[in-house]
XYZ file of C-alpha atoms in Angstrom:
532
model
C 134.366 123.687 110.736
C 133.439 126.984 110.865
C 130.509 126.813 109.059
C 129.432 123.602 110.976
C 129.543 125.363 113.938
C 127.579 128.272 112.839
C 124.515 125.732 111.926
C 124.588 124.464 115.449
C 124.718 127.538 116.829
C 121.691 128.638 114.327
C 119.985 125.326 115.119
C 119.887 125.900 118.857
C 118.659 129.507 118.709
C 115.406 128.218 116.409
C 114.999 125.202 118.981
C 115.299 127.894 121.711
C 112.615 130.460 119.949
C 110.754 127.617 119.664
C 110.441 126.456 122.624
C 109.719 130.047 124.081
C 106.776 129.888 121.332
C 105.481 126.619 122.712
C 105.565 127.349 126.447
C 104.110 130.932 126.181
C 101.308 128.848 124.739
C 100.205 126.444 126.898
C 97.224 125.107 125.320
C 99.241 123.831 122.684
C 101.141 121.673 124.775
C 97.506 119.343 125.018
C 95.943 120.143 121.830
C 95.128 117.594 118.936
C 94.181 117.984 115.312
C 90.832 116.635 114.380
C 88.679 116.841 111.325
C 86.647 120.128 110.868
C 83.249 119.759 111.931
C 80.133 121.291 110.036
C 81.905 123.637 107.621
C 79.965 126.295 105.929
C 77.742 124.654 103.145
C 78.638 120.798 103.738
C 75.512 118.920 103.888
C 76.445 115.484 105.632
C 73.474 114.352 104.265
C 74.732 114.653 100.557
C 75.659 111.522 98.587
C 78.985 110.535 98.227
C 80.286 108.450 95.344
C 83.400 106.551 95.475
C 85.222 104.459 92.968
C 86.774 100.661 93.576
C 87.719 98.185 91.138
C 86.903 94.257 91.018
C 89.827 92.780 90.618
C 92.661 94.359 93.084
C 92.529 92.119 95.871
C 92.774 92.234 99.126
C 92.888 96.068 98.924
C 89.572 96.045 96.832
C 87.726 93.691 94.985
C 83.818 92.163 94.866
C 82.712 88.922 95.819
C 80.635 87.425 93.245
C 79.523 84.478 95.386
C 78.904 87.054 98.401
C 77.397 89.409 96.246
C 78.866 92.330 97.961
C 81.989 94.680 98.103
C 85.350 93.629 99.933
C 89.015 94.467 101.219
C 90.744 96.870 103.003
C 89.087 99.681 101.065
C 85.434 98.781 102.056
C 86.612 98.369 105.178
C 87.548 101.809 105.868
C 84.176 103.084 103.895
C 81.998 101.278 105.874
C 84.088 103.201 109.099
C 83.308 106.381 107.430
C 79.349 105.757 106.775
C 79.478 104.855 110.517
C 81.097 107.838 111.671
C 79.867 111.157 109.715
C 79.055 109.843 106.024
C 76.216 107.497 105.665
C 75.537 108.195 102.335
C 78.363 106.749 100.145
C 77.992 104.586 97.085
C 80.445 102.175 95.473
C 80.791 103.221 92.230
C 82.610 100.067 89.880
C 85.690 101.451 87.872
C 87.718 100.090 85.710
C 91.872 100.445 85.557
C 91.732 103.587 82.738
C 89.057 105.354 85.091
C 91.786 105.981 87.624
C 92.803 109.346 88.290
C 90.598 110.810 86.088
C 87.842 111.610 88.671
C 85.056 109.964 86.126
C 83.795 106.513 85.654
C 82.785 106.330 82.084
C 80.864 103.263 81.617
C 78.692 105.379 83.522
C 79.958 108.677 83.310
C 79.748 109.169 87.020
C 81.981 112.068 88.237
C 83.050 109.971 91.824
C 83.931 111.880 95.019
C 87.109 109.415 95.662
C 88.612 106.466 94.799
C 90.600 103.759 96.685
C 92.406 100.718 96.168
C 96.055 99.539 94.989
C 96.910 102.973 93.730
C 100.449 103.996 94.370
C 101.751 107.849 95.455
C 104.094 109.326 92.164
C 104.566 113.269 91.760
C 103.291 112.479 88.309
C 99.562 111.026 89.752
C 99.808 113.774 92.134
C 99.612 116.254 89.521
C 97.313 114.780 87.673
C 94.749 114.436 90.102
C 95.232 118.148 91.021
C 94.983 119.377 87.420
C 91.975 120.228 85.241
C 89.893 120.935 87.418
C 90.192 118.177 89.328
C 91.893 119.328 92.885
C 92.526 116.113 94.006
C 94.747 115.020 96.604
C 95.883 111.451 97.924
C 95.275 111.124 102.040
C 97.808 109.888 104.261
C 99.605 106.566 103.127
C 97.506 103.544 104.396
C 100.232 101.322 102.445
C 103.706 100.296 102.226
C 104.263 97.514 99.924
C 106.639 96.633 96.557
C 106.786 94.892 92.995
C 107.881 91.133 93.356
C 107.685 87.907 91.010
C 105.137 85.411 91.231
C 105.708 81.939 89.050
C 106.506 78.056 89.167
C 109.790 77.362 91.751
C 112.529 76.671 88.753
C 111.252 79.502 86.648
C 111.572 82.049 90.089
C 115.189 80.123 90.236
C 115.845 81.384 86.677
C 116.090 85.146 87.674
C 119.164 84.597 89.222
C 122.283 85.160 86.804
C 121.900 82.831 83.627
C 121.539 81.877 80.196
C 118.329 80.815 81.229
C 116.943 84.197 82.374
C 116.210 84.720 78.699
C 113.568 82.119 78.283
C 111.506 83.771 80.694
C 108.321 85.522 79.810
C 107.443 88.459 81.625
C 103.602 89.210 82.410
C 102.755 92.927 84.192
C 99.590 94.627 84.041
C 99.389 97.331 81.523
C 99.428 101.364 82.930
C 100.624 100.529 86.352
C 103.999 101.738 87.423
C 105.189 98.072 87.937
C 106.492 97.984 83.871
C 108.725 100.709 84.247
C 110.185 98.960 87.544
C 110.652 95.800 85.807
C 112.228 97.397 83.009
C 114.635 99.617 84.995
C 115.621 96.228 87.312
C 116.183 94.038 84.519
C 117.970 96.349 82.002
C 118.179 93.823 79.489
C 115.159 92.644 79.035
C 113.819 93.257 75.868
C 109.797 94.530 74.944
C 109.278 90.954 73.589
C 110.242 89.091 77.103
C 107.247 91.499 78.375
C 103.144 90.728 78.000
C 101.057 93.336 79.205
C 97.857 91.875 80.754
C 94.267 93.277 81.680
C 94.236 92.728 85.075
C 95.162 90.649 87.524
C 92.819 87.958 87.055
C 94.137 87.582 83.267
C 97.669 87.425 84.924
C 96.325 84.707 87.054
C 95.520 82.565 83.824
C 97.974 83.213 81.471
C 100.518 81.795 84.288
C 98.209 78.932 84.171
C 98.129 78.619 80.759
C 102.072 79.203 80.978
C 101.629 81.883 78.216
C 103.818 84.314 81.003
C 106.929 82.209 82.919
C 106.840 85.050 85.785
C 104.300 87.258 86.775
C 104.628 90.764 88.591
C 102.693 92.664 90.978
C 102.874 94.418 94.540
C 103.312 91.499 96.992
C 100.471 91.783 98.731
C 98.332 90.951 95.853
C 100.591 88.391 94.726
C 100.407 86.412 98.301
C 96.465 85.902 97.467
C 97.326 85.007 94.285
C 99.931 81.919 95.308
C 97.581 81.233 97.781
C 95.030 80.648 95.267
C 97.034 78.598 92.951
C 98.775 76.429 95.624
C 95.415 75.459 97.128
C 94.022 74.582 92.989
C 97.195 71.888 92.353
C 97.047 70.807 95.832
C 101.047 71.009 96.474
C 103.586 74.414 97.058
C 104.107 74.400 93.274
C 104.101 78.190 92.831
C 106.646 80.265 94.892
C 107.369 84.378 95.329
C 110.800 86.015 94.940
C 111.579 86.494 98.512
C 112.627 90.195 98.088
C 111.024 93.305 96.773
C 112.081 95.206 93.418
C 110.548 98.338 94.939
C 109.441 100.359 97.572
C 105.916 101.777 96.967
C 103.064 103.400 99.416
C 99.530 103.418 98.840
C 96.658 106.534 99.121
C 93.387 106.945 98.951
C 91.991 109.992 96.423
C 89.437 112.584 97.269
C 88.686 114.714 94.180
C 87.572 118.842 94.585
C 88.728 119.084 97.433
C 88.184 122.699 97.403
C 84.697 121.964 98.060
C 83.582 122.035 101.520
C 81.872 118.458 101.260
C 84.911 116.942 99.896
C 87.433 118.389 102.123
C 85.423 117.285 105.175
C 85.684 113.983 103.272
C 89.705 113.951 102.973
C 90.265 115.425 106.571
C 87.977 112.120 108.233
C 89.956 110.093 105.806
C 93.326 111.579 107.367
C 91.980 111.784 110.685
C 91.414 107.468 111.045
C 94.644 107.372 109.518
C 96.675 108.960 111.584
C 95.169 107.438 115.042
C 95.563 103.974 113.218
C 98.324 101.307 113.876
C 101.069 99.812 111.673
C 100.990 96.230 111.197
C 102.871 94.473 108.868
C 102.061 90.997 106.854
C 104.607 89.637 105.148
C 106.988 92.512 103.028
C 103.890 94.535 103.026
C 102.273 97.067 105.962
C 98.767 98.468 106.534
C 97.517 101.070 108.715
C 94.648 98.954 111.099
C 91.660 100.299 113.036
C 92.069 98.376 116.278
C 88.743 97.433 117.788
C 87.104 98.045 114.768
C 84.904 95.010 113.527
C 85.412 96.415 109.830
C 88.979 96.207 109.806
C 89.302 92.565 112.598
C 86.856 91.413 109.695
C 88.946 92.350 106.866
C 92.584 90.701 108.299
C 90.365 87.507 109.496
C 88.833 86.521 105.678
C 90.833 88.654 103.572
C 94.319 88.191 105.437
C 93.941 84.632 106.472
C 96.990 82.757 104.308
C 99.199 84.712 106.467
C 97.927 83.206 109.651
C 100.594 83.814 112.314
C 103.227 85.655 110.340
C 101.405 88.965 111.392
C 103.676 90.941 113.505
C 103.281 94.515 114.798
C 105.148 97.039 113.308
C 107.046 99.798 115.666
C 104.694 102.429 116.125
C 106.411 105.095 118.147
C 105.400 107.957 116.226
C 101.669 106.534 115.218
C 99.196 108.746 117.005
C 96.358 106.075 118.808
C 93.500 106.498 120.554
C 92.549 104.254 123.119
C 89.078 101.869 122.711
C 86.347 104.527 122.693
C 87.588 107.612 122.846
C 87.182 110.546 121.098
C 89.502 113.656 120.365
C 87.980 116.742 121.521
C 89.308 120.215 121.947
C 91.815 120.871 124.706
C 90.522 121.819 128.213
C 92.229 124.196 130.662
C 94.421 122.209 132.431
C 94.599 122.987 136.048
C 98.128 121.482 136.854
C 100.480 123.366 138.939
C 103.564 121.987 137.565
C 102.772 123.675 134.326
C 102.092 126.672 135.585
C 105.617 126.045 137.307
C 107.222 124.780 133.638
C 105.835 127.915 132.344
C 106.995 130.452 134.972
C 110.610 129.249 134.537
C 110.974 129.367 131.001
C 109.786 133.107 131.197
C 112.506 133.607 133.426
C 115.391 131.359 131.968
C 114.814 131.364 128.201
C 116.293 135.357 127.963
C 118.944 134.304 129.298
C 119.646 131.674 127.212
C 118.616 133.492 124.238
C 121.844 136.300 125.206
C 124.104 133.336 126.035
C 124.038 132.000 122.329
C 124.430 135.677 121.527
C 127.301 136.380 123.264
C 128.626 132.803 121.813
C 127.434 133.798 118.550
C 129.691 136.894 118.561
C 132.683 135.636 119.977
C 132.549 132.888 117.127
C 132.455 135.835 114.380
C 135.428 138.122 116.037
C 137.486 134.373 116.149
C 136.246 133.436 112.470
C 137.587 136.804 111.381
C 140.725 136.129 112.867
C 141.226 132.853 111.191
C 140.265 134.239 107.763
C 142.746 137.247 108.012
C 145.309 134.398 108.611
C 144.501 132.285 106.025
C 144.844 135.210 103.204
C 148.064 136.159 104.508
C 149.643 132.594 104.556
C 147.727 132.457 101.036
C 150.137 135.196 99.978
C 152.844 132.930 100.150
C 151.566 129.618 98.691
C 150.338 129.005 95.063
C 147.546 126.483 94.667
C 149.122 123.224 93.217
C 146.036 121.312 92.221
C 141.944 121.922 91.471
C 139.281 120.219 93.121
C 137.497 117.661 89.974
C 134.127 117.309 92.295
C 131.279 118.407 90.435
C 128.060 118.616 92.535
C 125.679 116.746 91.219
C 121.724 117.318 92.384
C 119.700 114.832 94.490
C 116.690 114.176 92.799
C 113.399 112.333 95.011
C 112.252 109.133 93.300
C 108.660 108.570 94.564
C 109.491 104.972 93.964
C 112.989 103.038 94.963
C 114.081 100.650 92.008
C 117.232 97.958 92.864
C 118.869 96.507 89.851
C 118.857 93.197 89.525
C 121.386 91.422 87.165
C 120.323 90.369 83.917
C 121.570 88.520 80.615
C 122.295 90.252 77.562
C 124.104 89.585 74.083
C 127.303 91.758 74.215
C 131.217 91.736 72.643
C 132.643 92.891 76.268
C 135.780 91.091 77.110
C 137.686 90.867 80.382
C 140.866 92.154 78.696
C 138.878 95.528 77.555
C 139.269 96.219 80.898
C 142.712 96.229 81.049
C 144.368 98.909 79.297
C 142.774 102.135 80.715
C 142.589 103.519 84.250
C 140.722 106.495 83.056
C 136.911 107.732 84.159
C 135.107 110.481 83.610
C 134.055 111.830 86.596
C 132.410 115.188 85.789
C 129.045 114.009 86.845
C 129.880 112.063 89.932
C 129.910 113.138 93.763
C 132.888 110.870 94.197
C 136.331 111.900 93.065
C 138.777 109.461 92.074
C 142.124 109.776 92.025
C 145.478 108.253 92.122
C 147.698 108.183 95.216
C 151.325 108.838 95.261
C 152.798 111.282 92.714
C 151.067 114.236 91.107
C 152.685 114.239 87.578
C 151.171 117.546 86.779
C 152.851 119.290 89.947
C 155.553 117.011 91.376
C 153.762 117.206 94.732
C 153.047 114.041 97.066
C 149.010 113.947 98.146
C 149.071 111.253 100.692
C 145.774 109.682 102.250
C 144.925 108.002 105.040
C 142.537 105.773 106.071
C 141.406 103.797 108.356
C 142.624 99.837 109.274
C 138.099 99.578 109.441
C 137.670 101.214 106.141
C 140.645 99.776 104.208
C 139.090 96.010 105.818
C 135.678 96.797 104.230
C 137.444 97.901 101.074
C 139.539 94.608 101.089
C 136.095 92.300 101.620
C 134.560 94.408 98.664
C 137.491 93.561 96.689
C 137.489 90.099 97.410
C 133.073 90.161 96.639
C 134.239 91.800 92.986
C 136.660 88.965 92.430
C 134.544 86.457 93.239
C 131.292 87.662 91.454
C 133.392 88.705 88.437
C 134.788 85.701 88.196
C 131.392 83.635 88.127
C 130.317 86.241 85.460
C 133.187 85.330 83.424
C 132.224 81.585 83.834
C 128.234 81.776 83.646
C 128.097 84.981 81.338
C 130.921 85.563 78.820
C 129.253 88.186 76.977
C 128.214 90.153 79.704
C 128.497 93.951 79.462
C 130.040 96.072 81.974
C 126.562 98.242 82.842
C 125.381 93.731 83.212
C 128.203 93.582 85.695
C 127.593 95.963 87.565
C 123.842 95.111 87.995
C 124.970 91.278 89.289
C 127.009 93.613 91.676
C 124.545 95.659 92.923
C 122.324 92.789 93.416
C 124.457 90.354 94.950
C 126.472 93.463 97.668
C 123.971 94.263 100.461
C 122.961 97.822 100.885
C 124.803 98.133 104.228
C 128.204 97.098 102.756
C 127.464 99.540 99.664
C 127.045 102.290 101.860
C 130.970 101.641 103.949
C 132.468 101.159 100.666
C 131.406 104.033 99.214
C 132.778 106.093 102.664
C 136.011 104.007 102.264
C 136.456 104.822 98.756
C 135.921 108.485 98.829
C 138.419 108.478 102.047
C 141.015 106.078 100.290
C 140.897 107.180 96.649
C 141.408 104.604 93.561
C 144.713 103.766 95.027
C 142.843 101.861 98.243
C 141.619 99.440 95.767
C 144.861 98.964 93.519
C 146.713 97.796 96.340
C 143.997 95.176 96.890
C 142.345 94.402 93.316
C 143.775 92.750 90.217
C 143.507 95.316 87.440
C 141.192 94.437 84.917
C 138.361 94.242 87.567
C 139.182 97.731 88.731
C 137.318 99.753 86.148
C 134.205 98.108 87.425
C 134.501 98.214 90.791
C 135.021 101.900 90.386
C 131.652 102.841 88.040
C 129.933 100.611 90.850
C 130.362 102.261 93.985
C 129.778 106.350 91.721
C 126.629 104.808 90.854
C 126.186 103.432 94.619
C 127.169 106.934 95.365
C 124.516 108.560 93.349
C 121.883 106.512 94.905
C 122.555 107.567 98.417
């Protein structure tokens, strides 16, 4: 408590310094960021080259029977030759050219690159190494992995002996094979073909050489748009959800010369002032009024036809039709000058207030401590706390695990003979309520009657879904199980079990869960824990 009440009282003074930063500075109240204009050396005349592949539609590809450049990606370069950059060539790369600044067929060194190219800490130092000092610009993507195959082979990826017929098919170097790999832990290297590209995807599900193919679903909707309209019938069908949560960037490489970073801050600069709109699982930052972009969702976008729906865009900066950001003008208002004459007068006050607050807070917190060591004096501690903090790590990209199929000697009756976990690297504790043996001391919990009914539906889900596993999946393992938990226990419930459990303790679920399912309900919702 104490401590909670010291980081308010912090918080509010930095809001309060802040503010008195703000209003003594009232030019800043109006003011914009926009893109440097002629830096120092940059020659707007120079040549820009800029890398996009073929084959990653809608974001980039070429039109053979056009004979010209399309997607979301040319889109956006022909908005930048418009605006400040008129000389920029398309530069054709292949998938091993990315990141790497040079297109060796050629062996062009490119300016940039754009298309289906996700946002890791890994490609963000590699970009930046060597040399290179690349960065990605703001996300202009949100998308995720999904499945892409014939209707009964999608239906096999549901828990199954037949899940192990399937062929996987992902395009080799892409992050997408590690996400399959981590959502279907028991999938094995054979069940997986690496393709070229997404055009060979495209025919070896033809050929039904792959059962299931993955990619980000926005390329995959072109792709079962493609196929569907080939047979003539809805043959081909998408997983309805996501496997992972990815964002998309544009590069600009050397950046630390003046050229280039006048490059990256444009880039940034239509980002920011564009609007979020989302088609199907996926979302794109749009240009409104801009004949590039209306162009691109009208030919490119079409097979989504009136599924497009605007995303919220509270905190998207947009500029209305026309307009242009431009440096901030004295403002001639009187109520600012009003605003501004108050805070002058108020904000010392306020600042001694918190002060005064502040100090009274210490003298009382010093009081309490004294206390508490003298009533230590008398008590010896009868117990030690088993947490063990475990660090948050920052995925760049969010796997789920979904359940999978795998050859194992796990029983149900394994279960049944041990209550014990090891807990040292878990940020939930469990315990036993009732009787310390160790100490002959009662440790009572309580919870609430909302947190011990979410704990009684997740007992009743384990029951049930254990019980099917038993039926569909004898030799399931336990790490299996807890997958075809994880997958079939929304997020939202995951989240008020975990609360519930830590609040409860193991002893919540005994009263409510037949034994040999508790081990596994337990090493679920630590690793549920973990994720959060």
């Amino acid at each position: 408590m104490k401590l909670n009440s010291d980081s308010k009282l912090n918080s509010s003074l930095g809001i309060l310094v802040t503010l008195i930063i703000v209003l003594l500075n009232p030019p800043a109240l109006t003011q914009t960021a926009k893109p440097s204009g002629n830096n120092e050396g940059v020659n707007e005349a120079q040549t820009y080259y800029v890398g996009l592949r073929k084959t990653s539609a809608p974001i980039s590809y070429y039109d053979d029977e056009a004979a010209n450049w399309k997607g979301y990606c040319y889109a956006l370069i022909k908005t930048l030759k418009e605006k400040k950059f008129p000389k920029i060539e398309i530069v054709e790369m292949e998938r091993d050219d990315r990141f790497t600044g040079i297109v060796k067929k050629n062996n062009i060194e490119i300016d940039a690159e754009c298309g289906s190219n996700t946002i890791t800490s890994e490609r963000r130092y590699k970009i930046n190494r060597n040399n290179l000092n690349g960065k990605f610009s703001e996300v202009f993507g949100w998308t995720g992995a999904t499945a892409l195959g014939l209707k009964e082979n999608i239906q096999k990826l549901s828990p199954g002996k037949e899940f192990e017929t399937l062929k996987f098919g992902v395009i080799d170097g892409t992050t997408t094979i590690e996400i399959v790999k981590k959502a279907y832990p028991s999938l094995e290297n054979k069940s997986i073909k690496t393709l070229k590209n997404n055009s060979d995807g495209i025919e070896k599900l033809r050929g039904n050489t792959i059962n299931i193919y993955f990619n980000d679903e926005m390329i995959l909707r072109r792709v079962l748009n493609k196929l569907n309209e080939e047979v003539g019938s809805e043959k081909y069908f998408i997983s309805p959800s996501l496997i992972s949560n990815e964002q998309y960037g544009f590069v600009v490489y050397h950046t630390d010369k003046p050229k280039n970073k006048q490059l990256l801050e444009e880039i940034n600069y239509l980002l920011i002032g564009a609007e979020i709109k989302t088609f199907g699982s996926t979302k794109l930052k749009i240009l409104n009024n801009n004949p590039y972009f209306q162009d691109f969702i009208k030919k490119d976008l079409s097979y989504y036809s009136d599924k497009v729906l605007l995303a919220t865009t509270s905190s998207i900066v947009t500029l209305k039709p026309g307009s242009e950001r431009l440096d901030p003008q004295p403002s001639s208002d009187p109520w600012k000058k009003i605003v501004f004459m108050l805070a002058v007068l108020i904000t010392p006050v306020g600042v001694l207030f918190l002060l005064l607050i502040k100090r009274y807070q210490n003298l009382n917190n010093n009081k309490l401590e004294r206390e508490d060591k003298r009533i230590e004096n008398y008590h010896t501690p009868t117990s030690k706390n088993l947490d063990d903090k475990v660090g948050n790590s920052s995925p760049n990209i969010n796997v789920y695990l979904h359940n999978a199929n795998n050859q194992s000697k796990t029983r149900r009756g394994n279960m049944s003979n041990s209550n014990n976990f090891d807990q040292r690297n878990s940020n939930i504790t469990v315990g036993n309520q009732g009787t310390n043996t160790n100490t002959n001391t009662q440790q009572f919990v309580e919870y609430t009657s909302e947190q011990k009914q979410y704990l009684s539906q997740f007992a009743k889900d384990i029951q049930r879904i254990l019980e099917k596993v038993e039926k569909n999946q004898p030799n399931a393992t336990q790490a299996e199980k807890q997958n075809i938990i994880s997958y079939e226990i929304p997020p939202e419930q995951r989240s008020r079990v975990v609360r519930a459990l830590k609040a409860g303790g193991e002893k919540a679920l005994e009263e409510l869960l037949d034994n040999p399912y508790l081990n596994i309900a337990i090493a679920v919702v630590k690793e549920w824990h973990k994720e959060e």
